[in-house]
Coordinates of C-alpha atoms in Angstrom, one line a residue:
M1 CA 0.0 0.0 0.0
M2 CA 1.3 3.5 -0.9
H3 CA 0.5 6.7 1.0
A4 CA 1.2 10.1 -0.4
A5 CA 0.6 13.8 0.1
A6 CA 0.1 16.2 -2.8
Y7 CA -0.3 19.9 -3.0
G8 CA -1.9 21.6 -5.9
R9 CA -4.9 23.6 -7.3
L10 CA -8.3 22.1 -7.9
G11 CA -9.1 21.9 -11.6
Q12 CA -12.9 21.7 -11.1
D13 CA -15.5 22.2 -8.5
P14 CA -15.7 19.1 -6.3
R15 CA -18.7 16.9 -7.0
S16 CA -20.8 15.0 -4.6
I17 CA -21.3 11.3 -5.3
S18 CA -24.2 9.2 -3.8
T19 CA -23.2 6.0 -2.2
Q20 CA -25.5 3.0 -1.5
S21 CA -25.0 3.4 2.2
G22 CA -25.8 7.1 2.2
K23 CA -22.3 8.0 3.4
P24 CA -21.0 11.4 2.0
M25 CA -18.5 10.9 -0.8
A26 CA -16.8 13.6 -3.0
A27 CA -14.4 13.6 -5.9
A28 CA -12.2 16.3 -7.5
S29 CA -9.1 16.7 -9.6
M30 CA -6.0 18.5 -8.6
A31 CA -3.1 19.9 -10.8
V32 CA 0.2 19.3 -9.1
A33 CA 3.4 20.9 -10.3
V34 CA 6.1 18.3 -11.0
G35 CA 9.6 19.0 -12.3
E36 CA 10.5 22.1 -14.2
Q37 CA 8.4 25.3 -14.0
D38 CA 7.1 25.1 -17.6
A39 CA 6.4 21.4 -17.4
P40 CA 2.7 20.4 -17.6
P41 CA 1.1 19.5 -14.3
L42 CA 0.3 16.0 -13.1
W43 CA -3.4 15.6 -12.6
I44 CA -4.4 13.6 -9.6
S45 CA -7.9 12.6 -8.5
I46 CA -9.0 13.1 -5.0
L47 CA -11.7 10.8 -3.5
A48 CA -13.0 11.6 0.0
F49 CA -15.5 10.1 2.4
G50 CA -17.4 11.2 5.5
R51 CA -16.1 14.4 7.1
V52 CA -13.3 14.8 4.6
A53 CA -15.8 14.6 1.8
E54 CA -17.9 17.4 3.4
D55 CA -14.7 19.5 3.7
L56 CA -13.8 18.9 0.1
L57 CA -17.3 19.9 -1.1
R58 CA -16.8 23.3 0.6
L59 CA -14.0 24.1 -1.9
Q60 CA -14.2 25.3 -5.4
K61 CA -12.2 25.3 -8.7
G62 CA -8.9 27.1 -8.3
D63 CA -8.5 26.6 -4.5
M64 CA -5.1 25.4 -3.3
V65 CA -5.3 22.2 -1.4
S66 CA -3.1 19.6 0.2
A67 CA -4.5 16.0 0.3
S68 CA -2.9 13.0 1.9
G69 CA -4.0 9.4 2.0
R70 CA -3.8 6.0 0.3
V71 CA -2.9 6.0 -3.4
Q72 CA -4.7 3.8 -5.8
R73 CA -4.6 3.4 -9.6
S74 CA -7.8 4.0 -11.5
T75 CA -8.1 2.5 -15.0
W76 CA -10.8 2.8 -17.6
T77 CA -11.5 2.6 -21.3
T78 CA -12.9 5.6 -23.2
N79 CA -15.7 5.4 -25.7
D80 CA -13.1 5.3 -28.4
G81 CA -11.5 2.2 -26.9
E82 CA -8.5 4.0 -25.4
K83 CA -7.2 2.7 -22.1
R84 CA -6.6 5.4 -19.6
E85 CA -5.0 5.4 -16.2
Q86 CA -4.9 8.0 -13.4
L87 CA -3.6 8.1 -9.8
Q88 CA -6.1 8.8 -7.1
I89 CA -5.6 9.8 -3.5
V90 CA -8.3 8.4 -1.1
A91 CA -7.9 11.3 1.2
D92 CA -7.8 10.8 5.0
S93 CA -6.6 14.4 5.5
L94 CA -7.3 17.6 3.6
V95 CA -6.0 21.1 4.2
S96 CA -6.9 24.0 2.0
S97 CA -6.1 27.7 1.9
R98 CA -9.7 28.3 2.9
T99 CA -9.2 26.2 6.0
V100 CA -5.9 27.9 7.0
R101 CA -7.1 31.4 6.2
P102 CA -10.9 31.3 5.8
N103 CA -11.1 35.0 4.8
G104 CA -8.1 34.7 2.6
G105 CA -6.1 37.5 4.2
G106 CA -3.9 38.4 7.0
R107 CA -4.9 39.5 10.4
K108 CA -5.9 43.0 11.2
Q109 CA -3.2 45.0 12.8
S110 CA -5.0 45.0 16.2
D111 CA -5.4 41.2 16.1
R112 CA -1.7 40.5 15.8
P113 CA -0.1 39.4 19.0
R114 CA 2.4 41.8 20.4
Q115 CA 6.0 41.0 19.8
E116 CA 7.9 40.9 23.1
Q117 CA 11.1 42.8 23.3
L118 CA 13.8 40.3 24.4
P119 CA 16.6 41.6 26.5
E120 CA 19.9 41.9 24.6
L121 CA 22.3 39.2 25.5
N122 CA 25.9 40.0 25.9
D123 CA 27.1 36.7 27.1
Q124 CA 30.7 35.7 26.5
I125 CA 30.7 32.5 24.5
P126 CA 33.5 30.2 26.0
F127 CA 34.6 28.8 22.6

C-alpha cells in the first residue's frame, strides 16, 4: 500500500457522489506541479468520504489544497476504446487555503499578537 501527500490547485468544483450506504462521498481533480516550472502539471484525482468529503465539497475550482492518504490506480476505457489510467488519493486528510485562512487574508493590525522585546544578551561564548 502506498501513502502520499500532494499539494496543488483544484481543476474543477468538487462533485458529490451518492453511495448506497448514504455516506458522504466527494471527488475532485488537482493539478500538481512536478519537475520544471514550464512542465505540464500532473493531474491527480481526490476521493474523500465522510467528514473529509464534506470539507472537500466546501471548496471550489482554483483553490489550493493539500491532500494525503492512500494512493490507488484508476483505469478505464474511453468510448473510443483507449485505455486510460490515473492516480487517485483516497484522502484521509485535507488542508486548504480556505481552512488555514478562511477569509483569505492576513490578520488586522489590532489582532496581531504583540512581539515581546527580548533583553539583549551580551554573554561571552566560551569557545
